[in-house]
Amino acid sequence: MNILVIRFSSLGDLVTLEPTFRAIRYFFKDANISFLTTNVGKGLFQDSDYFDEYILHKSIFSSIEKFKKQEFDLIINLQCNKPSHYISLFLKKKVYVNKSHTFFHKLVGIKAKSKTIQEIIEATNYISQEKIEEYFKINDEVIKLPLGKEKFFKEKLDKKYIAISTGTSERWLSKRWGINKYLDLIKILIKDNYQIILVGSNLEIEDSEFILRNFNNNEVTSFVNKTNLTELKNLLSEVDLYIGNDSGPSHIAAGVGTHTITIFGSTDIKHCVKFMPYSGKHEFLKPTEDIKCHPCYKTKCPTHMECMESIKVKKVLEKIEELFNV
């Protein structure tokens, strides 16, 4: 049996789909499962046995070209946008998606189901209801990202390690806690004998350089833009705490079971948290109640980032004390 699973982005969404991928592999142990995704999806799951093949999506036409000689018995479309629907339509097989029914789905002949993992498995019509119910009685939906075989830190100092990422995606500037707040936080943490590790992508290079200029050698170590996703997963699994904005690294840290403190800005924490079935201790900091414009869901603040300004360094320190029972 050949199965195609489709999901292109984003990093956080891919992380939260780990229990779905795990369930698909459980119920289709002997199937050849291909994953149409991006380098991000491959980087997150190549250390697992969930997929037999990773097909990197660049465009509708390039993906269709790759599939000309391939046949699939089942397509599970977890992306649910027009490119993924057109690719599914080209393959002319029954397609199951995890969104509500829309006119476009009807137009291209797609059967739509709800978002729950159980209903996605049920929709395939390959597995008995009894087996499905038995699986979900004993298997939780907690995210457990697969790790690489190699440890990231060969040696560690005798102190607690805290990883920090200062950034967000380029689009969501309204989710950024100020760099000066991170700097003030790090200064206090170093005085309290914590080892600080900076992580992130090329988007955080400027922040990293700014922070490093304020400290002596070895007080802060930066791995910003120096790790691939497998290395980042392993790094975050080996630290004692992760602190960052509502962004991809926060999802990864939580997904590997590390204690996290996530700082929320323009988005509603209640809406976001329900999609985060993580293990371990996770704290979420949100703007104070007197910020009337929150949540605005704007990607860029038209005023002065009052929501983020209301979250003080002291509040983050209090959460750290709670997590470590200081």
Coordinates of C-alpha atoms in Angstrom, one line a residue:
M1 CA 0.0 0.0 0.0
N2 CA 1.3 3.5 -0.9
I3 CA 0.2 6.5 1.1
L4 CA 1.0 10.2 0.5
V5 CA 0.9 12.6 3.4
I6 CA 0.9 16.3 2.5
R7 CA 2.0 19.2 4.8
F8 CA 4.3 22.0 3.7
S9 CA 4.4 24.4 6.6
S10 CA 4.8 26.1 9.1
L11 CA 7.4 24.9 11.6
G12 CA 5.0 25.2 14.6
D13 CA 2.1 23.5 12.8
L14 CA 4.4 20.7 11.7
V15 CA 5.5 20.1 15.3
T16 CA 1.9 19.9 16.5
L17 CA 1.2 17.2 13.8
E18 CA 3.7 14.7 15.3
P19 CA 0.9 12.7 17.1
T20 CA -1.0 12.5 13.8
F21 CA 2.1 11.2 11.9
R22 CA 2.8 8.7 14.7
A23 CA -0.8 7.4 14.5
I24 CA -0.7 7.1 10.7
R25 CA 2.5 5.0 11.0
Y26 CA 1.0 2.8 13.7
F27 CA -2.2 2.0 11.7
F28 CA -0.3 1.5 8.4
K29 CA 2.8 -0.3 9.7
D30 CA 3.5 -2.1 6.4
A31 CA 2.6 0.8 4.0
N32 CA 5.1 2.8 2.1
I33 CA 4.4 6.3 3.3
S34 CA 5.7 9.3 1.4
F35 CA 5.7 12.8 2.9
L36 CA 5.3 15.8 0.6
T37 CA 6.8 18.6 2.6
T38 CA 9.6 21.2 2.8
N39 CA 13.1 21.0 4.2
V40 CA 11.5 22.0 7.6
G41 CA 9.2 19.0 7.6
K42 CA 12.1 16.7 6.6
G43 CA 14.4 18.2 9.2
L44 CA 11.8 17.7 12.0
F45 CA 11.0 14.1 11.2
Q46 CA 13.9 12.4 9.4
D47 CA 15.0 10.9 12.7
S48 CA 11.7 9.0 13.0
D49 CA 10.3 6.0 11.2
Y50 CA 7.1 7.7 10.3
F51 CA 7.9 8.2 6.6
D52 CA 9.8 6.0 4.1
E53 CA 10.4 8.9 1.6
Y54 CA 10.6 12.7 1.8
I55 CA 9.5 14.5 -1.3
L56 CA 10.4 18.2 -1.2
H57 CA 7.7 20.5 -2.5
K58 CA 8.8 23.6 -4.4
S59 CA 5.8 24.3 -6.7
I60 CA 2.6 22.7 -7.9
F61 CA 4.2 21.9 -11.2
S62 CA 7.4 20.4 -9.8
S63 CA 5.4 18.2 -7.4
I64 CA 3.1 17.0 -10.1
E65 CA 6.1 16.3 -12.4
K66 CA 7.5 14.0 -9.7
F67 CA 4.3 12.1 -9.3
K68 CA 3.8 11.3 -13.0
K69 CA 5.0 7.7 -12.5
Q70 CA 3.8 7.2 -8.9
E71 CA 0.6 5.8 -7.7
F72 CA -1.0 6.2 -4.3
D73 CA -3.8 4.2 -2.7
L74 CA -4.5 7.0 -0.1
I75 CA -3.7 10.7 0.2
I76 CA -3.9 12.4 3.6
N77 CA -3.8 16.1 2.9
L78 CA -3.0 18.0 6.1
Q79 CA -2.1 21.3 4.4
C80 CA -5.5 22.1 2.9
N81 CA -4.6 24.9 0.6
K82 CA -5.1 25.3 -3.1
P83 CA -1.6 23.9 -4.1
S84 CA -2.1 20.8 -2.1
H85 CA -5.6 20.3 -3.4
Y86 CA -4.5 20.7 -7.1
I87 CA -1.7 18.1 -6.5
S88 CA -4.2 15.7 -4.9
L89 CA -6.7 16.3 -7.8
F90 CA -3.9 15.4 -10.3
L91 CA -3.4 12.1 -8.5
K92 CA -7.1 11.2 -8.9
K93 CA -7.4 9.3 -5.6
K94 CA -9.7 9.7 -2.6
V95 CA -8.4 12.5 -0.5
Y96 CA -9.0 13.1 3.2
V97 CA -8.3 16.5 4.7
N98 CA -8.5 17.9 8.2
K99 CA -10.6 21.0 7.7
S100 CA -14.3 21.7 7.4
H101 CA -16.1 21.3 4.1
T102 CA -15.8 24.2 1.6
F103 CA -17.0 24.9 -1.9
F104 CA -13.4 24.3 -3.2
H105 CA -13.3 20.9 -1.7
K106 CA -16.6 20.0 -3.4
L107 CA -15.3 21.4 -6.7
V108 CA -12.2 19.1 -6.8
G109 CA -14.0 16.1 -5.2
I110 CA -12.3 16.1 -1.8
K111 CA -13.9 14.6 1.2
A112 CA -13.3 16.8 4.2
K113 CA -13.2 15.7 7.8
S114 CA -12.6 17.4 11.1
K115 CA -9.3 18.1 12.8
T116 CA -9.0 15.4 15.4
I117 CA -6.5 12.6 14.8
Q118 CA -9.0 9.9 15.5
E119 CA -11.4 11.3 12.8
I120 CA -8.6 11.5 10.3
I121 CA -7.8 7.8 10.8
E122 CA -11.5 6.9 10.7
A123 CA -11.9 8.8 7.4
T124 CA -9.5 6.5 5.6
N125 CA -12.0 3.6 5.9
Y126 CA -9.1 1.2 6.2
I127 CA -9.1 0.6 9.9
S128 CA -11.8 -0.9 12.1
Q129 CA -13.5 1.3 14.6
E130 CA -12.6 -1.2 17.4
K131 CA -8.8 -0.9 16.6
I132 CA -9.0 2.9 16.4
E133 CA -10.8 3.2 19.8
E134 CA -8.3 0.7 21.3
Y135 CA -5.3 2.8 20.1
F136 CA -6.7 6.1 21.5
K137 CA -7.5 4.5 24.9
I138 CA -3.8 3.7 25.5
N139 CA -2.0 6.4 23.4
D140 CA -2.1 10.0 24.3
E141 CA -1.8 12.8 21.8
V142 CA 1.2 14.4 23.6
I143 CA 3.8 15.7 21.1
K144 CA 7.0 13.7 21.2
L145 CA 9.5 15.0 18.6
P146 CA 12.0 12.4 17.5
L147 CA 15.7 13.2 18.4
G148 CA 18.9 12.5 16.6
K149 CA 21.3 9.8 17.9
E150 CA 24.1 12.2 18.8
K151 CA 24.1 14.3 21.9
F152 CA 24.6 18.0 21.2
F153 CA 26.6 18.9 24.2
K154 CA 29.7 16.7 24.6
E155 CA 30.4 18.3 28.0
K156 CA 28.3 20.6 30.2
L157 CA 29.2 22.9 33.1
D158 CA 27.8 22.3 36.5
K159 CA 25.0 24.8 36.2
K160 CA 21.6 25.0 34.7
Y161 CA 21.4 25.7 31.0
I162 CA 18.8 28.2 29.6
A163 CA 18.3 28.5 25.9
I164 CA 16.8 31.7 24.5
S165 CA 15.6 32.7 21.1
T166 CA 14.8 36.4 20.6
G167 CA 13.1 36.3 17.3
T168 CA 9.9 35.4 15.4
S169 CA 9.1 34.9 11.7
E170 CA 9.8 38.0 9.5
R171 CA 6.0 38.5 9.2
W172 CA 5.1 38.5 12.9
L173 CA 7.0 41.5 14.2
S174 CA 4.2 42.0 16.8
K175 CA 5.2 38.8 18.5
R176 CA 8.7 40.1 19.4
W177 CA 9.6 40.9 23.0
G178 CA 12.1 43.7 22.9
I179 CA 15.8 42.9 22.5
N180 CA 16.7 45.2 25.4
K181 CA 14.3 43.2 27.6
Y182 CA 16.1 40.0 26.7
L183 CA 19.4 41.7 27.4
D184 CA 18.3 42.8 30.8
L185 CA 17.0 39.3 31.5
I186 CA 20.2 37.6 30.5
K187 CA 22.3 40.0 32.7
I188 CA 20.3 38.9 35.7
L189 CA 20.4 35.2 34.8
I190 CA 24.2 35.3 34.4
K191 CA 24.5 36.8 37.9
D192 CA 22.3 34.0 39.2
N193 CA 24.8 31.5 37.7
Y194 CA 22.8 30.2 34.7
Q195 CA 24.5 29.3 31.5
I196 CA 22.9 31.1 28.6
I197 CA 22.6 29.6 25.1
L198 CA 21.3 31.6 22.2
V199 CA 19.5 29.8 19.4
G200 CA 17.7 30.9 16.2
S201 CA 18.0 31.3 12.5
N202 CA 19.8 33.8 10.3
L203 CA 16.9 36.2 11.3
E204 CA 18.4 36.4 14.8
I205 CA 22.0 37.1 13.9
E206 CA 21.8 40.8 14.6
D207 CA 20.2 40.2 17.9
S208 CA 22.8 37.6 18.8
E209 CA 25.7 39.9 18.0
F210 CA 24.1 42.7 20.0
I211 CA 23.8 40.5 23.1
L212 CA 27.3 39.0 22.8
R213 CA 28.8 42.5 22.7
N214 CA 27.6 43.0 26.2
F215 CA 29.3 40.0 27.8
N216 CA 32.7 38.5 28.3
N217 CA 33.7 35.2 26.6
N218 CA 31.8 32.1 27.7
E219 CA 29.1 34.0 29.6
V220 CA 26.8 33.6 26.7
T221 CA 27.2 31.0 23.9
S222 CA 25.5 31.6 20.6
F223 CA 24.4 28.8 18.2
V224 CA 22.3 31.2 16.2
N225 CA 22.3 30.1 12.5
K226 CA 24.8 27.3 13.4
T227 CA 22.4 24.3 13.8
N228 CA 20.2 22.3 11.5
L229 CA 16.8 21.2 12.8
T230 CA 18.1 17.8 14.1
E231 CA 20.9 19.6 16.1
L232 CA 18.4 22.2 17.3
K233 CA 16.1 19.5 18.6
N234 CA 18.9 17.8 20.4
L235 CA 20.2 21.0 21.8
L236 CA 16.8 22.0 23.2
S237 CA 16.2 18.6 24.7
E238 CA 19.4 18.9 26.7
V239 CA 18.9 22.4 28.3
D240 CA 16.9 22.9 31.5
L241 CA 14.7 25.7 30.2
Y242 CA 13.8 27.5 27.0
I243 CA 12.6 31.1 26.8
G244 CA 11.3 32.7 23.7
N245 CA 8.5 34.4 21.8
D246 CA 5.5 32.5 20.2
S247 CA 7.7 31.0 17.4
G248 CA 9.0 27.8 15.9
P249 CA 11.8 27.1 18.4
S250 CA 9.3 27.4 21.3
H251 CA 7.2 24.6 19.7
I252 CA 10.3 22.5 19.2
A253 CA 11.5 23.0 22.8
A254 CA 8.1 22.0 24.1
G255 CA 7.9 19.1 21.6
V256 CA 11.1 17.6 23.0
G257 CA 9.8 17.8 26.6
T258 CA 11.9 20.8 27.8
H259 CA 10.5 23.3 30.3
T260 CA 9.4 26.4 28.3
I261 CA 8.4 30.0 28.9
T262 CA 6.7 31.4 25.9
I263 CA 6.0 35.1 25.6
F264 CA 2.8 36.1 23.7
G265 CA 2.1 39.4 22.1
S266 CA -0.6 40.3 19.6
T267 CA -2.3 36.8 19.5
D268 CA -4.7 35.3 22.0
I269 CA -3.0 32.7 24.2
K270 CA -6.3 30.8 24.7
H271 CA -6.6 30.2 21.0
C272 CA -3.0 29.1 20.6
V273 CA -2.6 26.9 23.6
K274 CA -5.4 24.5 22.6
F275 CA -3.2 23.4 19.6
M276 CA -0.2 22.7 21.9
P277 CA -0.6 19.2 23.5
Y278 CA 2.9 19.2 25.0
S279 CA 4.4 17.2 27.9
G280 CA 6.3 18.7 30.7
K281 CA 6.0 22.2 32.4
H282 CA 5.1 25.0 30.1
E283 CA 4.4 28.6 31.1
F284 CA 2.8 31.2 28.9
L285 CA 3.2 35.0 29.6
K286 CA 0.6 37.3 28.1
P287 CA 0.1 41.1 28.2
T288 CA -1.6 42.7 31.2
E289 CA -5.4 43.0 31.3
D290 CA -5.3 46.8 30.9
I291 CA -4.1 46.5 27.3
K292 CA -7.4 47.1 25.5
C293 CA -6.2 46.5 22.0
H294 CA -5.1 43.0 22.8
P295 CA -5.5 40.6 21.1
C296 CA -5.3 42.4 17.8
Y297 CA -3.8 39.6 15.6
K298 CA -1.9 42.3 13.6
T299 CA 1.5 41.2 12.3
K300 CA 2.9 44.7 12.9
C301 CA 1.9 47.0 15.7
P302 CA 0.6 50.4 14.4
T303 CA 1.5 52.1 17.7
H304 CA 4.1 51.3 20.4
M305 CA 3.9 47.6 21.2
E306 CA 2.1 48.2 24.4
C307 CA 1.2 44.6 24.8
M308 CA 4.8 43.4 24.8
E309 CA 5.9 46.4 26.8
S310 CA 3.5 45.3 29.6
I311 CA 5.4 42.0 30.1
K312 CA 8.2 42.9 32.4
V313 CA 11.5 41.1 33.0
K314 CA 10.5 40.6 36.6
K315 CA 7.5 38.5 35.4
V316 CA 9.8 36.2 33.5
L317 CA 12.1 35.8 36.4
E318 CA 9.1 34.9 38.6
K319 CA 8.2 32.1 36.2
I320 CA 11.8 30.8 36.2
E321 CA 11.7 30.7 40.0
E322 CA 8.4 28.7 39.9
L323 CA 9.8 26.2 37.4
F324 CA 13.0 25.6 39.3
N325 CA 11.4 26.0 42.7
V326 CA 14.0 28.5 43.7

